[in-house]
Amino acid sequence: MTAPLNASMHTPTNEPIPDVTFVVAAYNAADTITRAVGSALAQEGVTLEVIVVDDCSSDDTVALVTAIEDPRVRLIALEQNCGPGGARNAGFAAARGRWIAVLDSDDTVRPARLARMVTRAEAAGAQIVVDNLDVLSLDGSNVRMFEDAHLEALPELTLPAFIESNVIFRSEHNFGYMKPVFERRFLADHDLAFDESLRIGEDYILLASALACGGRCAVEPSAGYTYHIRAGSISRVLKLEHIDAMLAADEAFLQRYGLDPLSRKMQRKRARGFRQARSFLLFVEYLKKRSLAGALKTALADPIALRHLRMPIAARLRRLAARAPQPAPITVAAERSPLGNDPHTSKG
């Protein structure tokens, strides 16, 4: 776990334990950090603290947080960039609340969110609770991620259901987008923290591990978290090293926890999805390099992965095979890639 440095701002001494600690990892978040922290401070019906962990920002993030005149806000400034997992771990280590909620520095929460979630969790005897969320686009349009009826029929999120929903290339019911709230004591008792070796997928492993430890996860069907799409913000592009890192993390997860048969079955589906994603990325790389031999070799080795190709890429492959004069550059960024549906992608 990353050791936080330069902790400052209103460090509590002998104050009552708050109901909730918000942990906000921030990196060059000057445009949105004040809005995010403000939404956390506006929570109703719970006592709280907000810990902002600055991950070596080069903009005015630290100055803006320092300017917030509220004794419930604390700043932890890291001396070296640790990535989202490391920054959140620093916040978790400093948290005092009975519950810990993660808030991304460019998102917001609604005022009644934590009161509803804590009430739901405590009534169910759960150590984890998730809720619905809205996606707010640049044009102001708002889309609810899950149908309310679907979550109302799901009183508890189980490990098999969570793993299955996080199979890559799957586009519906991706529970990995949810922002869980954890009982702090449960995390400490089971030595649970974010995997700092991961720069993508670290949130999945934490929740999966908590469920594998026997944690019960209640579901609050209302939407209390708002995921903001920002200008210049795109889904993180998966790379081969991301796939390899997540495969390694999944293997370590399997070694650490003895899963029930259904969870193992879902885990095998998830592993197959990663292998197909890896073949897909290799295939696209060969297309970009105009290597017909490499593309064909990859296609023959894993033909199922090619079902996920979109027509524009297939058309370019035909042009490549025909050796058309001055072929158009082959890019993937403009395609509607199925990788964009992966629950582990994030804004920016």
mmCIF file with all atom_site columns, C-alpha atoms in Angstrom, residues 20-193:
data_model
loop_
_atom_site.group_PDB
_atom_site.id
_atom_site.type_symbol
_atom_site.label_atom_id
_atom_site.label_alt_id
_atom_site.label_comp_id
_atom_site.label_asym_id
_atom_site.label_entity_id
_atom_site.label_seq_id
_atom_site.pdbx_PDB_ins_code
_atom_site.Cartn_x
_atom_site.Cartn_y
_atom_site.Cartn_z
_atom_site.occupancy
_atom_site.B_iso_or_equiv
_atom_site.pdbx_formal_charge
_atom_site.auth_seq_id
_atom_site.auth_comp_id
_atom_site.auth_asym_id
_atom_site.auth_atom_id
_atom_site.pdbx_PDB_model_num
ATOM 1   C CA . VAL A 1 20  ? -18.621 7.761   5.330   1.00 0.00 ? 20  VAL A CA 1
ATOM 2   C CA . THR A 1 21  ? -15.208 8.636   3.941   1.00 0.00 ? 21  THR A CA 1
ATOM 3   C CA . PHE A 1 22  ? -15.120 9.753   0.330   1.00 0.00 ? 22  PHE A CA 1
ATOM 4   C CA . VAL A 1 23  ? -11.789 8.976   -1.331  1.00 0.00 ? 23  VAL A CA 1
ATOM 5   C CA . VAL A 1 24  ? -11.106 11.101  -4.409  1.00 0.00 ? 24  VAL A CA 1
ATOM 6   C CA . ALA A 1 25  ? -7.971  10.263  -6.390  1.00 0.00 ? 25  ALA A CA 1
ATOM 7   C CA . ALA A 1 26  ? -7.028  13.305  -8.461  1.00 0.00 ? 26  ALA A CA 1
ATOM 8   C CA . TYR A 1 27  ? -4.553  13.816  -11.270 1.00 0.00 ? 27  TYR A CA 1
ATOM 9   C CA . ASN A 1 28  ? -4.633  17.107  -13.188 1.00 0.00 ? 28  ASN A CA 1
ATOM 10  C CA . ALA A 1 29  ? -8.276  17.494  -12.207 1.00 0.00 ? 29  ALA A CA 1
ATOM 11  C CA . ALA A 1 30  ? -8.398  21.286  -11.890 1.00 0.00 ? 30  ALA A CA 1
ATOM 12  C CA . ASP A 1 31  ? -11.375 21.525  -14.234 1.00 0.00 ? 31  ASP A CA 1
ATOM 13  C CA . THR A 1 32  ? -13.589 19.224  -12.176 1.00 0.00 ? 32  THR A CA 1
ATOM 14  C CA . ILE A 1 33  ? -12.230 18.662  -8.660  1.00 0.00 ? 33  ILE A CA 1
ATOM 15  C CA . THR A 1 34  ? -14.199 21.474  -7.006  1.00 0.00 ? 34  THR A CA 1
ATOM 16  C CA . ARG A 1 35  ? -17.446 20.146  -8.468  1.00 0.00 ? 35  ARG A CA 1
ATOM 17  C CA . ALA A 1 36  ? -16.676 16.578  -7.374  1.00 0.00 ? 36  ALA A CA 1
ATOM 18  C CA . VAL A 1 37  ? -15.754 17.515  -3.811  1.00 0.00 ? 37  VAL A CA 1
ATOM 19  C CA . GLY A 1 38  ? -18.745 19.843  -3.572  1.00 0.00 ? 38  GLY A CA 1
ATOM 20  C CA . SER A 1 39  ? -21.125 17.036  -4.483  1.00 0.00 ? 39  SER A CA 1
ATOM 21  C CA . ALA A 1 40  ? -19.582 14.815  -1.803  1.00 0.00 ? 40  ALA A CA 1
ATOM 22  C CA . LEU A 1 41  ? -19.890 17.533  0.842   1.00 0.00 ? 41  LEU A CA 1
ATOM 23  C CA . ALA A 1 42  ? -23.559 17.997  -0.085  1.00 0.00 ? 42  ALA A CA 1
ATOM 24  C CA . GLN A 1 43  ? -24.517 14.524  1.132   1.00 0.00 ? 43  GLN A CA 1
ATOM 25  C CA . GLU A 1 44  ? -27.576 14.525  3.357   1.00 0.00 ? 44  GLU A CA 1
ATOM 26  C CA . GLY A 1 45  ? -28.358 12.261  6.291   1.00 0.00 ? 45  GLY A CA 1
ATOM 27  C CA . VAL A 1 46  ? -24.783 11.053  6.936   1.00 0.00 ? 46  VAL A CA 1
ATOM 28  C CA . THR A 1 47  ? -21.678 12.441  8.587   1.00 0.00 ? 47  THR A CA 1
ATOM 29  C CA . LEU A 1 48  ? -18.649 12.376  6.348   1.00 0.00 ? 48  LEU A CA 1
ATOM 30  C CA . GLU A 1 49  ? -15.100 13.312  5.507   1.00 0.00 ? 49  GLU A CA 1
ATOM 31  C CA . VAL A 1 50  ? -13.571 13.806  2.056   1.00 0.00 ? 50  VAL A CA 1
ATOM 32  C CA . ILE A 1 51  ? -9.984  12.752  1.408   1.00 0.00 ? 51  ILE A CA 1
ATOM 33  C CA . VAL A 1 52  ? -8.508  14.044  -1.838  1.00 0.00 ? 52  VAL A CA 1
ATOM 34  C CA . VAL A 1 53  ? -5.323  12.250  -2.871  1.00 0.00 ? 53  VAL A CA 1
ATOM 35  C CA . ASP A 1 54  ? -3.356  14.271  -5.400  1.00 0.00 ? 54  ASP A CA 1
ATOM 36  C CA . ASP A 1 55  ? -1.308  11.971  -7.624  1.00 0.00 ? 55  ASP A CA 1
ATOM 37  C CA . CYS A 1 56  ? 1.414   14.488  -8.568  1.00 0.00 ? 56  CYS A CA 1
ATOM 38  C CA . SER A 1 57  ? -0.736  16.848  -10.584 1.00 0.00 ? 57  SER A CA 1
ATOM 39  C CA . SER A 1 58  ? 0.990   19.520  -12.644 1.00 0.00 ? 58  SER A CA 1
ATOM 40  C CA . ASP A 1 59  ? -2.023  21.862  -12.738 1.00 0.00 ? 59  ASP A CA 1
ATOM 41  C CA . ASP A 1 60  ? -3.901  23.764  -10.013 1.00 0.00 ? 60  ASP A CA 1
ATOM 42  C CA . THR A 1 61  ? -5.585  20.730  -8.439  1.00 0.00 ? 61  THR A CA 1
ATOM 43  C CA . VAL A 1 62  ? -3.786  21.084  -5.087  1.00 0.00 ? 62  VAL A CA 1
ATOM 44  C CA . ALA A 1 63  ? -4.427  24.815  -4.872  1.00 0.00 ? 63  ALA A CA 1
ATOM 45  C CA . LEU A 1 64  ? -8.127  24.368  -5.579  1.00 0.00 ? 64  LEU A CA 1
ATOM 46  C CA . VAL A 1 65  ? -8.532  21.678  -2.936  1.00 0.00 ? 65  VAL A CA 1
ATOM 47  C CA . THR A 1 66  ? -6.582  23.755  -0.422  1.00 0.00 ? 66  THR A CA 1
ATOM 48  C CA . ALA A 1 67  ? -8.964  26.650  -1.083  1.00 0.00 ? 67  ALA A CA 1
ATOM 49  C CA . ILE A 1 68  ? -12.010 24.614  -0.017  1.00 0.00 ? 68  ILE A CA 1
ATOM 50  C CA . GLU A 1 69  ? -12.872 25.975  3.424   1.00 0.00 ? 69  GLU A CA 1
ATOM 51  C CA . ASP A 1 70  ? -14.532 22.977  4.976   1.00 0.00 ? 70  ASP A CA 1
ATOM 52  C CA . PRO A 1 71  ? -13.065 21.081  7.939   1.00 0.00 ? 71  PRO A CA 1
ATOM 53  C CA . ARG A 1 72  ? -14.332 17.800  6.502   1.00 0.00 ? 72  ARG A CA 1
ATOM 54  C CA . VAL A 1 73  ? -11.864 17.986  3.603   1.00 0.00 ? 73  VAL A CA 1
ATOM 55  C CA . ARG A 1 74  ? -8.334  16.610  3.828   1.00 0.00 ? 74  ARG A CA 1
ATOM 56  C CA . LEU A 1 75  ? -5.624  16.636  1.190   1.00 0.00 ? 75  LEU A CA 1
ATOM 57  C CA . ILE A 1 76  ? -2.922  14.010  0.743   1.00 0.00 ? 76  ILE A CA 1
ATOM 58  C CA . ALA A 1 77  ? -0.249  14.942  -1.800  1.00 0.00 ? 77  ALA A CA 1
ATOM 59  C CA . LEU A 1 78  ? 1.827   12.049  -3.116  1.00 0.00 ? 78  LEU A CA 1
ATOM 60  C CA . GLU A 1 79  ? 5.468   12.653  -3.968  1.00 0.00 ? 79  GLU A CA 1
ATOM 61  C CA . GLN A 1 80  ? 5.397   10.284  -6.941  1.00 0.00 ? 80  GLN A CA 1
ATOM 62  C CA . ASN A 1 81  ? 2.674   9.259   -9.339  1.00 0.00 ? 81  ASN A CA 1
ATOM 63  C CA . CYS A 1 82  ? 1.163   5.957   -8.187  1.00 0.00 ? 82  CYS A CA 1
ATOM 64  C CA . GLY A 1 83  ? -1.751  5.539   -10.563 1.00 0.00 ? 83  GLY A CA 1
ATOM 65  C CA . PRO A 1 84  ? -5.411  5.206   -9.556  1.00 0.00 ? 84  PRO A CA 1
ATOM 66  C CA . GLY A 1 85  ? -4.919  2.140   -7.367  1.00 0.00 ? 85  GLY A CA 1
ATOM 67  C CA . GLY A 1 86  ? -2.008  3.573   -5.414  1.00 0.00 ? 86  GLY A CA 1
ATOM 68  C CA . ALA A 1 87  ? -3.709  6.918   -4.903  1.00 0.00 ? 87  ALA A CA 1
ATOM 69  C CA . ARG A 1 88  ? -6.915  5.309   -3.670  1.00 0.00 ? 88  ARG A CA 1
ATOM 70  C CA . ASN A 1 89  ? -4.979  3.032   -1.333  1.00 0.00 ? 89  ASN A CA 1
ATOM 71  C CA . ALA A 1 90  ? -3.381  6.091   0.242   1.00 0.00 ? 90  ALA A CA 1
ATOM 72  C CA . GLY A 1 91  ? -6.850  7.479   0.835   1.00 0.00 ? 91  GLY A CA 1
ATOM 73  C CA . PHE A 1 92  ? -8.136  4.174   2.194   1.00 0.00 ? 92  PHE A CA 1
ATOM 74  C CA . ALA A 1 93  ? -5.232  4.040   4.673   1.00 0.00 ? 93  ALA A CA 1
ATOM 75  C CA . ALA A 1 94  ? -6.119  7.494   5.997   1.00 0.00 ? 94  ALA A CA 1
ATOM 76  C CA . ALA A 1 95  ? -9.894  6.957   6.053   1.00 0.00 ? 95  ALA A CA 1
ATOM 77  C CA . ARG A 1 96  ? -11.768 7.010   9.356   1.00 0.00 ? 96  ARG A CA 1
ATOM 78  C CA . GLY A 1 97  ? -15.354 6.498   8.203   1.00 0.00 ? 97  GLY A CA 1
ATOM 79  C CA . ARG A 1 98  ? -17.347 3.346   8.869   1.00 0.00 ? 98  ARG A CA 1
ATOM 80  C CA . TRP A 1 99  ? -17.906 3.158   5.117   1.00 0.00 ? 99  TRP A CA 1
ATOM 81  C CA . ILE A 1 100 ? -15.586 4.104   2.244   1.00 0.00 ? 100 ILE A CA 1
ATOM 82  C CA . ALA A 1 101 ? -16.885 5.496   -1.039  1.00 0.00 ? 101 ALA A CA 1
ATOM 83  C CA . VAL A 1 102 ? -14.731 6.104   -4.111  1.00 0.00 ? 102 VAL A CA 1
ATOM 84  C CA . LEU A 1 103 ? -15.524 9.168   -6.199  1.00 0.00 ? 103 LEU A CA 1
ATOM 85  C CA . ASP A 1 104 ? -13.699 9.880   -9.452  1.00 0.00 ? 104 ASP A CA 1
ATOM 86  C CA . SER A 1 105 ? -12.428 13.441  -9.649  1.00 0.00 ? 105 SER A CA 1
ATOM 87  C CA . ASP A 1 106 ? -14.525 14.259  -12.732 1.00 0.00 ? 106 ASP A CA 1
ATOM 88  C CA . ASP A 1 107 ? -17.795 12.722  -11.509 1.00 0.00 ? 107 ASP A CA 1
ATOM 89  C CA . THR A 1 108 ? -20.484 13.734  -9.007  1.00 0.00 ? 108 THR A CA 1
ATOM 90  C CA . VAL A 1 109 ? -22.875 12.130  -6.545  1.00 0.00 ? 109 VAL A CA 1
ATOM 91  C CA . ARG A 1 110 ? -26.430 13.073  -5.651  1.00 0.00 ? 110 ARG A CA 1
ATOM 92  C CA . PRO A 1 111 ? -27.180 14.389  -2.142  1.00 0.00 ? 111 PRO A CA 1
ATOM 93  C CA . ALA A 1 112 ? -29.161 11.389  -0.861  1.00 0.00 ? 112 ALA A CA 1
ATOM 94  C CA . ARG A 1 113 ? -26.901 8.719   -2.343  1.00 0.00 ? 113 ARG A CA 1
ATOM 95  C CA . LEU A 1 114 ? -24.868 7.631   0.675   1.00 0.00 ? 114 LEU A CA 1
ATOM 96  C CA . ALA A 1 115 ? -27.783 7.743   3.124   1.00 0.00 ? 115 ALA A CA 1
ATOM 97  C CA . ARG A 1 116 ? -29.766 5.428   0.875   1.00 0.00 ? 116 ARG A CA 1
ATOM 98  C CA . MET A 1 117 ? -26.842 3.087   0.286   1.00 0.00 ? 117 MET A CA 1
ATOM 99  C CA . VAL A 1 118 ? -25.797 2.795   3.930   1.00 0.00 ? 118 VAL A CA 1
ATOM 100 C CA . THR A 1 119 ? -29.390 2.205   4.985   1.00 0.00 ? 119 THR A CA 1
ATOM 101 C CA . ARG A 1 120 ? -29.772 -0.490  2.329   1.00 0.00 ? 120 ARG A CA 1
ATOM 102 C CA . ALA A 1 121 ? -26.517 -2.216  3.318   1.00 0.00 ? 121 ALA A CA 1
ATOM 103 C CA . GLU A 1 122 ? -27.176 -2.176  7.044   1.00 0.00 ? 122 GLU A CA 1
ATOM 104 C CA . ALA A 1 123 ? -30.720 -3.480  6.605   1.00 0.00 ? 123 ALA A CA 1
ATOM 105 C CA . ALA A 1 124 ? -29.351 -6.390  4.536   1.00 0.00 ? 124 ALA A CA 1
ATOM 106 C CA . GLY A 1 125 ? -26.402 -7.087  6.823   1.00 0.00 ? 125 GLY A CA 1
ATOM 107 C CA . ALA A 1 126 ? -24.123 -6.402  3.841   1.00 0.00 ? 126 ALA A CA 1
ATOM 108 C CA . GLN A 1 127 ? -20.507 -5.253  3.834   1.00 0.00 ? 127 GLN A CA 1
ATOM 109 C CA . ILE A 1 128 ? -20.679 -3.814  0.302   1.00 0.00 ? 128 ILE A CA 1
ATOM 110 C CA . VAL A 1 129 ? -23.361 -1.877  -1.531  1.00 0.00 ? 129 VAL A CA 1
ATOM 111 C CA . VAL A 1 130 ? -23.695 -0.727  -5.146  1.00 0.00 ? 130 VAL A CA 1
ATOM 112 C CA . ASP A 1 131 ? -26.237 1.470   -6.893  1.00 0.00 ? 131 ASP A CA 1
ATOM 113 C CA . ASN A 1 132 ? -27.345 2.552   -10.336 1.00 0.00 ? 132 ASN A CA 1
ATOM 114 C CA . LEU A 1 133 ? -25.637 5.397   -12.170 1.00 0.00 ? 133 LEU A CA 1
ATOM 115 C CA . ASP A 1 134 ? -26.344 7.969   -14.844 1.00 0.00 ? 134 ASP A CA 1
ATOM 116 C CA . VAL A 1 135 ? -24.136 8.897   -17.775 1.00 0.00 ? 135 VAL A CA 1
ATOM 117 C CA . LEU A 1 136 ? -24.231 12.635  -18.505 1.00 0.00 ? 136 LEU A CA 1
ATOM 118 C CA . SER A 1 137 ? -23.079 13.545  -22.006 1.00 0.00 ? 137 SER A CA 1
ATOM 119 C CA . LEU A 1 138 ? -21.629 16.801  -23.276 1.00 0.00 ? 138 LEU A CA 1
ATOM 120 C CA . ASP A 1 139 ? -24.945 17.768  -24.868 1.00 0.00 ? 139 ASP A CA 1
ATOM 121 C CA . GLY A 1 140 ? -26.686 17.494  -21.507 1.00 0.00 ? 140 GLY A CA 1
ATOM 122 C CA . SER A 1 141 ? -28.461 14.231  -22.281 1.00 0.00 ? 141 SER A CA 1
ATOM 123 C CA . ASN A 1 142 ? -28.662 11.789  -19.420 1.00 0.00 ? 142 ASN A CA 1
ATOM 124 C CA . VAL A 1 143 ? -28.796 8.006   -19.818 1.00 0.00 ? 143 VAL A CA 1
ATOM 125 C CA . ARG A 1 144 ? -29.500 5.585   -16.965 1.00 0.00 ? 144 ARG A CA 1
ATOM 126 C CA . MET A 1 145 ? -26.968 2.765   -17.173 1.00 0.00 ? 145 MET A CA 1
ATOM 127 C CA . PHE A 1 146 ? -29.220 -0.023  -15.892 1.00 0.00 ? 146 PHE A CA 1
ATOM 128 C CA . GLU A 1 147 ? -32.977 -0.354  -16.047 1.00 0.00 ? 147 GLU A CA 1
ATOM 129 C CA . ASP A 1 148 ? -34.447 0.337   -12.626 1.00 0.00 ? 148 ASP A CA 1
ATOM 130 C CA . ALA A 1 149 ? -36.560 -2.812  -12.837 1.00 0.00 ? 149 ALA A CA 1
ATOM 131 C CA . HIS A 1 150 ? -33.482 -4.931  -13.469 1.00 0.00 ? 150 HIS A CA 1
ATOM 132 C CA . LEU A 1 151 ? -31.769 -3.749  -10.297 1.00 0.00 ? 151 LEU A CA 1
ATOM 133 C CA . GLU A 1 152 ? -34.976 -3.883  -8.263  1.00 0.00 ? 152 GLU A CA 1
ATOM 134 C CA . ALA A 1 153 ? -35.116 -7.594  -9.090  1.00 0.00 ? 153 ALA A CA 1
ATOM 135 C CA . LEU A 1 154 ? -31.499 -8.015  -7.941  1.00 0.00 ? 154 LEU A CA 1
ATOM 136 C CA . PRO A 1 155 ? -31.422 -7.544  -4.164  1.00 0.00 ? 155 PRO A CA 1
ATOM 137 C CA . GLU A 1 156 ? -27.862 -8.877  -3.902  1.00 0.00 ? 156 GLU A CA 1
ATOM 138 C CA . LEU A 1 157 ? -24.905 -8.919  -6.301  1.00 0.00 ? 157 LEU A CA 1
ATOM 139 C CA . THR A 1 158 ? -23.195 -12.321 -6.174  1.00 0.00 ? 158 THR A CA 1
ATOM 140 C CA . LEU A 1 159 ? -19.688 -13.235 -7.252  1.00 0.00 ? 159 LEU A CA 1
ATOM 141 C CA . PRO A 1 160 ? -20.763 -15.407 -10.243 1.00 0.00 ? 160 PRO A CA 1
ATOM 142 C CA . ALA A 1 161 ? -23.025 -12.635 -11.551 1.00 0.00 ? 161 ALA A CA 1
ATOM 143 C CA . PHE A 1 162 ? -20.296 -10.045 -11.131 1.00 0.00 ? 162 PHE A CA 1
ATOM 144 C CA . ILE A 1 163 ? -17.669 -12.116 -12.930 1.00 0.00 ? 163 ILE A CA 1
ATOM 145 C CA . GLU A 1 164 ? -20.016 -12.962 -15.790 1.00 0.00 ? 164 GLU A CA 1
ATOM 146 C CA . SER A 1 165 ? -20.945 -9.323  -16.262 1.00 0.00 ? 165 SER A CA 1
ATOM 147 C CA . ASN A 1 166 ? -17.253 -8.501  -16.681 1.00 0.00 ? 166 ASN A CA 1
ATOM 148 C CA . VAL A 1 167 ? -16.603 -10.769 -19.635 1.00 0.00 ? 167 VAL A CA 1
ATOM 149 C CA . ILE A 1 168 ? -14.966 -8.665  -22.330 1.00 0.00 ? 168 ILE A CA 1
ATOM 150 C CA . PHE A 1 169 ? -16.947 -8.021  -25.552 1.00 0.00 ? 169 PHE A CA 1
ATOM 151 C CA . ARG A 1 170 ? -20.135 -8.155  -23.484 1.00 0.00 ? 170 ARG A CA 1
ATOM 152 C CA . SER A 1 171 ? -22.247 -5.011  -23.842 1.00 0.00 ? 171 SER A CA 1
ATOM 153 C CA . GLU A 1 172 ? -25.097 -5.348  -21.341 1.00 0.00 ? 172 GLU A CA 1
ATOM 154 C CA . HIS A 1 173 ? -25.266 -5.475  -17.542 1.00 0.00 ? 173 HIS A CA 1
ATOM 155 C CA . ASN A 1 174 ? -21.625 -4.548  -16.997 1.00 0.00 ? 174 ASN A CA 1
ATOM 156 C CA . PHE A 1 175 ? -21.642 -4.311  -13.240 1.00 0.00 ? 175 PHE A CA 1
ATOM 157 C CA . GLY A 1 176 ? -17.991 -3.297  -13.328 1.00 0.00 ? 176 GLY A CA 1
ATOM 158 C CA . TYR A 1 177 ? -19.121 0.272   -14.027 1.00 0.00 ? 177 TYR A CA 1
ATOM 159 C CA . MET A 1 178 ? -20.746 0.447   -10.597 1.00 0.00 ? 178 MET A CA 1
ATOM 160 C CA . LYS A 1 179 ? -19.031 2.366   -7.817  1.00 0.00 ? 179 LYS A CA 1
ATOM 161 C CA . PRO A 1 180 ? -19.207 0.168   -4.717  1.00 0.00 ? 180 PRO A CA 1
ATOM 162 C CA . VAL A 1 181 ? -19.200 1.458   -1.160  1.00 0.00 ? 181 VAL A CA 1
ATOM 163 C CA . PHE A 1 182 ? -17.299 -0.771  1.271   1.00 0.00 ? 182 PHE A CA 1
ATOM 164 C CA . GLU A 1 183 ? -17.460 -1.253  5.015   1.00 0.00 ? 183 GLU A CA 1
ATOM 165 C CA . ARG A 1 184 ? -14.007 -0.088  6.098   1.00 0.00 ? 184 ARG A CA 1
ATOM 166 C CA . ARG A 1 185 ? -13.654 -2.700  8.841   1.00 0.00 ? 185 ARG A CA 1
ATOM 167 C CA . PHE A 1 186 ? -14.392 -5.492  6.350   1.00 0.00 ? 186 PHE A CA 1
ATOM 168 C CA . LEU A 1 187 ? -11.613 -4.293  4.038   1.00 0.00 ? 187 LEU A CA 1
ATOM 169 C CA . ALA A 1 188 ? -9.160  -4.124  6.927   1.00 0.00 ? 188 ALA A CA 1
ATOM 170 C CA . ASP A 1 189 ? -10.128 -7.526  8.346   1.00 0.00 ? 189 ASP A CA 1
ATOM 171 C CA . HIS A 1 190 ? -9.484  -9.187  4.967   1.00 0.00 ? 190 HIS A CA 1
ATOM 172 C CA . ASP A 1 191 ? -6.443  -7.100  3.998   1.00 0.00 ? 191 ASP A CA 1
ATOM 173 C CA . LEU A 1 192 ? -8.166  -5.835  0.843   1.00 0.00 ? 192 LEU A CA 1
ATOM 174 C CA . ALA A 1 193 ? -6.809  -2.970  -1.241  1.00 0.00 ? 193 ALA A CA 1
#
